[in-house]
Amino acid sequence: MFNSILEQSVFFSVLLTLISFEIGTFLRKKTGLAIVNPLLISSIIIIITLLSFNISYDTYAEGAKYITYLLTPATVCLAVPLYEKIELLKQNFTAIILSIIMGIALGLLCILGLSLLFRLEYTHYATLLPKSITTAIALDVSEGVGGLPNVTAVLISITGIFGNITAPFIMKLFKVENPVARGIGIGTASHAMGTAKAMEMGRTEGAMSSLALVIAGIVTVLLAPLFSQFYF
């Protein structure tokens, strides 16, 4: 009975999403630990809730689509910090674009190499190819090269959350201090979730990560079909 009420409620999925994220944010502020990431915590809470009340993901997604609608305007807003740093982009345009392209190409090569090493099936390899770009583009790319879009969506989330959590540590470990390089690296490797962390690190990092997010999507669309032909 209670399950039916939750499944039929228009507000259940929205409230669950918002409350879960607020709990994650609260825990992050209280602990100060990078691993206590709001995205990770909210994902865990949502999964546990859906399993506990035996609610299907499709039912949850149908209700949560109202939040998903906000994804497009939120993504467009990423252009604001980039516009503020337009002069910096002009001064380093060639280096920035080439760095993003090389970053994506290297990522695809790593996926190819590891897939061959572990002898993955072609379908699994194709599913991995677009894991580092935004979901809206990646799902079409995955389906186009013969992958599993639903699994790709999960991999995208894992990649983004991992990048969001570890980006500051990795930059410190490899002593990457240039804000342009930091932003490019984060945006190229971990799409929008990484860009959110880049925004916290600084305006320049956020602007460059936003640019990398867009260029990475375009480059992956072009290179993924090519790399899909390399797998035997």
Tab-separated table of C-alpha atoms in Angstrom:
chain	number	residue	atom	x	y	z
A	1	MET	CA	0.000	0.000	0.000
A	2	PHE	CA	2.691	2.458	1.070
A	3	ASN	CA	4.829	1.469	-1.925
A	4	SER	CA	1.946	2.239	-4.264
A	5	ILE	CA	1.512	5.686	-2.733
A	6	LEU	CA	5.198	6.467	-3.230
A	7	GLU	CA	5.222	5.163	-6.803
A	8	GLN	CA	2.181	7.220	-7.754
A	9	SER	CA	3.359	10.390	-6.041
A	10	VAL	CA	4.493	13.156	-8.379
A	11	PHE	CA	6.774	14.607	-5.720
A	12	PHE	CA	8.427	11.483	-4.289
A	13	SER	CA	11.379	11.278	-6.716
A	14	VAL	CA	12.036	15.025	-6.605
A	15	LEU	CA	11.940	15.149	-2.803
A	16	LEU	CA	14.097	12.039	-2.489
A	17	THR	CA	16.708	13.540	-4.801
A	18	LEU	CA	16.799	16.942	-3.092
A	19	ILE	CA	16.773	15.568	0.464
A	20	SER	CA	19.493	13.010	-0.364
A	21	PHE	CA	21.726	15.700	-1.825
A	22	GLU	CA	21.154	17.991	1.167
A	23	ILE	CA	22.121	15.161	3.513
A	24	GLY	CA	25.278	14.618	1.467
A	25	THR	CA	26.091	18.335	1.577
A	26	PHE	CA	25.513	18.458	5.331
A	27	LEU	CA	27.771	15.456	5.951
A	28	ARG	CA	30.479	16.931	3.721
A	29	LYS	CA	30.472	20.189	5.711
A	30	LYS	CA	30.520	18.352	9.010
A	31	THR	CA	33.297	15.897	8.168
A	32	GLY	CA	35.356	17.897	5.668
A	33	LEU	CA	36.369	14.613	4.020
A	34	ALA	CA	36.663	14.448	0.229
A	35	ILE	CA	35.254	10.918	0.162
A	36	VAL	CA	32.044	12.203	1.776
A	37	ASN	CA	30.939	13.645	-1.533
A	38	PRO	CA	27.328	14.890	-1.847
A	39	LEU	CA	26.932	13.172	-5.231
A	40	LEU	CA	28.190	9.857	-3.870
A	41	ILE	CA	26.187	10.062	-0.650
A	42	SER	CA	22.969	11.034	-2.421
A	43	SER	CA	23.399	8.196	-4.920
A	44	ILE	CA	23.825	5.679	-2.090
A	45	ILE	CA	20.777	7.001	-0.230
A	46	ILE	CA	18.611	6.875	-3.361
A	47	ILE	CA	19.715	3.320	-4.192
A	48	ILE	CA	19.038	2.100	-0.636
A	49	THR	CA	15.624	3.806	-0.590
A	50	LEU	CA	14.543	2.334	-3.919
A	51	LEU	CA	15.652	-1.159	-2.894
A	52	SER	CA	14.037	-0.873	0.542
A	53	PHE	CA	10.630	0.082	-0.869
A	54	ASN	CA	10.970	-2.124	-3.958
A	55	ILE	CA	10.573	0.828	-6.327
A	56	SER	CA	11.936	0.411	-9.840
A	57	TYR	CA	14.463	2.829	-11.269
A	58	ASP	CA	12.111	3.603	-14.172
A	59	THR	CA	9.477	4.789	-11.696
A	60	TYR	CA	12.028	6.947	-9.897
A	61	ALA	CA	13.365	8.363	-13.172
A	62	GLU	CA	9.868	9.268	-14.352
A	63	GLY	CA	9.374	11.450	-11.299
A	64	ALA	CA	12.911	12.845	-11.263
A	65	LYS	CA	12.663	14.059	-14.866
A	66	TYR	CA	11.495	17.435	-13.553
A	67	ILE	CA	14.945	17.959	-12.080
A	68	THR	CA	16.559	16.609	-15.252
A	69	TYR	CA	14.865	19.396	-17.205
A	70	LEU	CA	17.075	21.846	-15.313
A	71	LEU	CA	20.215	20.120	-16.602
A	72	THR	CA	20.227	21.973	-19.926
A	73	PRO	CA	20.014	25.530	-18.528
A	74	ALA	CA	22.546	24.579	-15.840
A	75	THR	CA	24.950	23.384	-18.538
A	76	VAL	CA	24.436	26.572	-20.533
A	77	CYS	CA	25.346	28.576	-17.429
A	78	LEU	CA	28.816	27.019	-17.574
A	79	ALA	CA	29.487	29.400	-20.471
A	80	VAL	CA	29.431	32.386	-18.090
A	81	PRO	CA	32.846	31.813	-16.437
A	82	LEU	CA	34.267	30.919	-19.854
A	83	TYR	CA	33.087	34.262	-21.234
A	84	GLU	CA	34.723	36.018	-18.290
A	85	LYS	CA	38.037	34.349	-19.211
A	86	ILE	CA	37.727	34.804	-22.976
A	87	GLU	CA	40.970	36.792	-23.223
A	88	LEU	CA	42.873	34.008	-21.471
A	89	LEU	CA	41.361	31.540	-23.934
A	90	LYS	CA	42.431	33.665	-26.916
A	91	GLN	CA	45.988	33.919	-25.619
A	92	ASN	CA	46.362	30.153	-25.199
A	93	PHE	CA	43.844	28.893	-27.759
A	94	THR	CA	46.061	26.465	-29.685
A	95	ALA	CA	47.654	24.937	-26.588
A	96	ILE	CA	44.284	24.542	-24.856
A	97	ILE	CA	42.508	22.894	-27.807
A	98	LEU	CA	45.400	20.546	-28.553
A	99	SER	CA	45.646	19.565	-24.881
A	100	ILE	CA	41.969	18.630	-24.755
A	101	ILE	CA	42.183	16.626	-28.001
A	102	MET	CA	45.287	14.786	-26.819
A	103	GLY	CA	43.688	14.108	-23.449
A	104	ILE	CA	40.649	12.491	-25.040
A	105	ALA	CA	42.765	10.504	-27.524
A	106	LEU	CA	44.981	9.209	-24.705
A	107	GLY	CA	41.922	8.237	-22.684
A	108	LEU	CA	40.498	6.255	-25.602
A	109	LEU	CA	43.868	4.570	-26.140
A	110	CYS	CA	43.943	3.528	-22.469
A	111	ILE	CA	40.466	2.031	-22.788
A	112	LEU	CA	41.568	0.162	-25.912
A	113	GLY	CA	44.725	-1.141	-24.269
A	114	LEU	CA	43.050	-2.255	-21.041
A	115	SER	CA	40.149	-3.859	-22.915
A	116	LEU	CA	42.609	-5.888	-24.987
A	117	LEU	CA	44.632	-6.746	-21.886
A	118	PHE	CA	41.599	-8.077	-20.023
A	119	ARG	CA	40.059	-9.547	-23.186
A	120	LEU	CA	36.733	-7.783	-22.828
A	121	GLU	CA	33.967	-8.462	-25.302
A	122	TYR	CA	33.507	-5.830	-27.987
A	123	THR	CA	30.193	-4.717	-26.455
A	124	HIS	CA	31.894	-3.987	-23.135
A	125	TYR	CA	34.697	-2.107	-24.883
A	126	ALA	CA	32.203	0.019	-26.828
A	127	THR	CA	30.313	0.731	-23.612
A	128	LEU	CA	33.474	2.130	-22.015
A	129	LEU	CA	34.498	4.436	-24.872
A	130	PRO	CA	32.312	7.468	-24.012
A	131	LYS	CA	32.599	7.213	-20.211
A	132	SER	CA	34.365	10.577	-19.801
A	133	ILE	CA	31.867	12.852	-21.557
A	134	THR	CA	28.524	14.297	-20.563
A	135	THR	CA	25.597	11.876	-20.442
A	136	ALA	CA	23.485	13.615	-23.089
A	137	ILE	CA	26.156	12.919	-25.723
A	138	ALA	CA	27.620	9.704	-24.327
A	139	LEU	CA	24.450	7.611	-24.505
A	140	ASP	CA	24.046	8.223	-28.236
A	141	VAL	CA	27.743	7.534	-28.822
A	142	SER	CA	27.550	4.281	-26.850
A	143	GLU	CA	24.518	3.070	-28.767
A	144	GLY	CA	26.042	4.137	-32.090
A	145	VAL	CA	29.206	2.073	-31.629
A	146	GLY	CA	27.388	-0.993	-30.276
A	147	GLY	CA	27.681	-0.434	-26.545
A	148	LEU	CA	25.148	-0.635	-23.722
A	149	PRO	CA	23.827	2.888	-23.020
A	150	ASN	CA	22.395	2.034	-19.594
A	151	VAL	CA	25.746	0.677	-18.430
A	152	THR	CA	27.516	3.662	-19.979
A	153	ALA	CA	25.323	5.955	-17.860
A	154	VAL	CA	26.510	4.156	-14.717
A	155	LEU	CA	30.139	4.401	-15.805
A	156	ILE	CA	29.725	8.120	-16.487
A	157	SER	CA	28.423	8.649	-12.961
A	158	ILE	CA	31.288	6.650	-11.452
A	159	THR	CA	33.849	8.553	-13.547
A	160	GLY	CA	32.356	11.921	-12.599
A	161	ILE	CA	32.105	11.172	-8.889
A	162	PHE	CA	35.650	9.779	-8.827
A	163	GLY	CA	36.960	12.897	-10.595
A	164	ASN	CA	35.006	15.183	-8.291
A	165	ILE	CA	36.439	13.496	-5.209
A	166	THR	CA	40.056	12.999	-6.300
A	167	ALA	CA	40.752	16.040	-8.520
A	168	PRO	CA	42.367	18.228	-5.805
A	169	PHE	CA	44.491	15.333	-4.536
A	170	ILE	CA	45.679	14.361	-8.031
A	171	MET	CA	46.576	17.965	-8.895
A	172	LYS	CA	48.538	18.246	-5.667
A	173	LEU	CA	50.210	14.857	-6.158
A	174	PHE	CA	51.508	15.758	-9.628
A	175	LYS	CA	52.156	19.395	-8.648
A	176	VAL	CA	49.870	20.846	-11.321
A	177	GLU	CA	49.616	24.464	-10.206
A	178	ASN	CA	48.645	26.265	-13.424
A	179	PRO	CA	44.884	26.962	-13.198
A	180	VAL	CA	44.424	26.534	-16.971
A	181	ALA	CA	46.067	23.095	-16.933
A	182	ARG	CA	44.084	22.078	-13.853
A	183	GLY	CA	40.778	23.032	-15.434
A	184	ILE	CA	41.544	21.311	-18.729
A	185	GLY	CA	42.592	18.103	-17.004
A	186	ILE	CA	39.517	17.941	-14.787
A	187	GLY	CA	36.993	18.775	-17.511
A	188	THR	CA	38.532	16.391	-20.032
A	189	ALA	CA	38.614	13.465	-17.612
A	190	SER	CA	35.415	13.838	-15.594
A	191	HIS	CA	32.870	15.975	-17.497
A	192	ALA	CA	30.216	17.999	-15.602
A	193	MET	CA	30.761	16.471	-12.159
A	194	GLY	CA	34.453	17.249	-12.375
A	195	THR	CA	33.646	20.736	-13.636
A	196	ALA	CA	31.595	21.338	-10.487
A	197	LYS	CA	34.737	20.663	-8.445
A	198	ALA	CA	36.809	22.846	-10.794
A	199	MET	CA	34.372	25.694	-10.108
A	200	GLU	CA	35.103	25.320	-6.397
A	201	MET	CA	38.843	25.433	-7.059
A	202	GLY	CA	38.714	28.752	-8.931
A	203	ARG	CA	37.096	30.784	-11.708
A	204	THR	CA	39.850	30.011	-14.205
A	205	GLU	CA	39.734	26.295	-13.438
A	206	GLY	CA	35.961	26.344	-13.837
A	207	ALA	CA	36.092	28.213	-17.148
A	208	MET	CA	38.700	25.903	-18.670
A	209	SER	CA	36.924	22.816	-17.388
A	210	SER	CA	33.681	24.037	-18.987
A	211	LEU	CA	35.456	24.435	-22.310
A	212	ALA	CA	37.083	20.998	-21.969
A	213	LEU	CA	33.686	19.470	-21.227
A	214	VAL	CA	32.277	20.732	-24.530
A	215	ILE	CA	35.315	20.007	-26.707
A	216	ALA	CA	35.734	16.547	-25.169
A	217	GLY	CA	32.188	15.658	-26.176
A	218	ILE	CA	32.735	16.771	-29.771
A	219	VAL	CA	36.103	15.017	-30.091
A	220	THR	CA	34.735	11.779	-28.604
A	221	VAL	CA	31.840	11.794	-31.071
A	222	LEU	CA	34.408	11.946	-33.883
A	223	LEU	CA	36.971	9.510	-32.480
A	224	ALA	CA	34.804	6.838	-30.829
A	225	PRO	CA	33.609	5.299	-34.149
A	226	LEU	CA	37.225	5.243	-35.327
A	227	PHE	CA	38.471	3.554	-32.154
A	228	SER	CA	35.602	1.074	-32.304
A	229	GLN	CA	37.182	-0.282	-35.511
A	230	PHE	CA	40.483	-1.016	-33.731
A	231	TYR	CA	39.097	-3.731	-31.472
A	232	PHE	CA	39.589	-7.344	-32.448
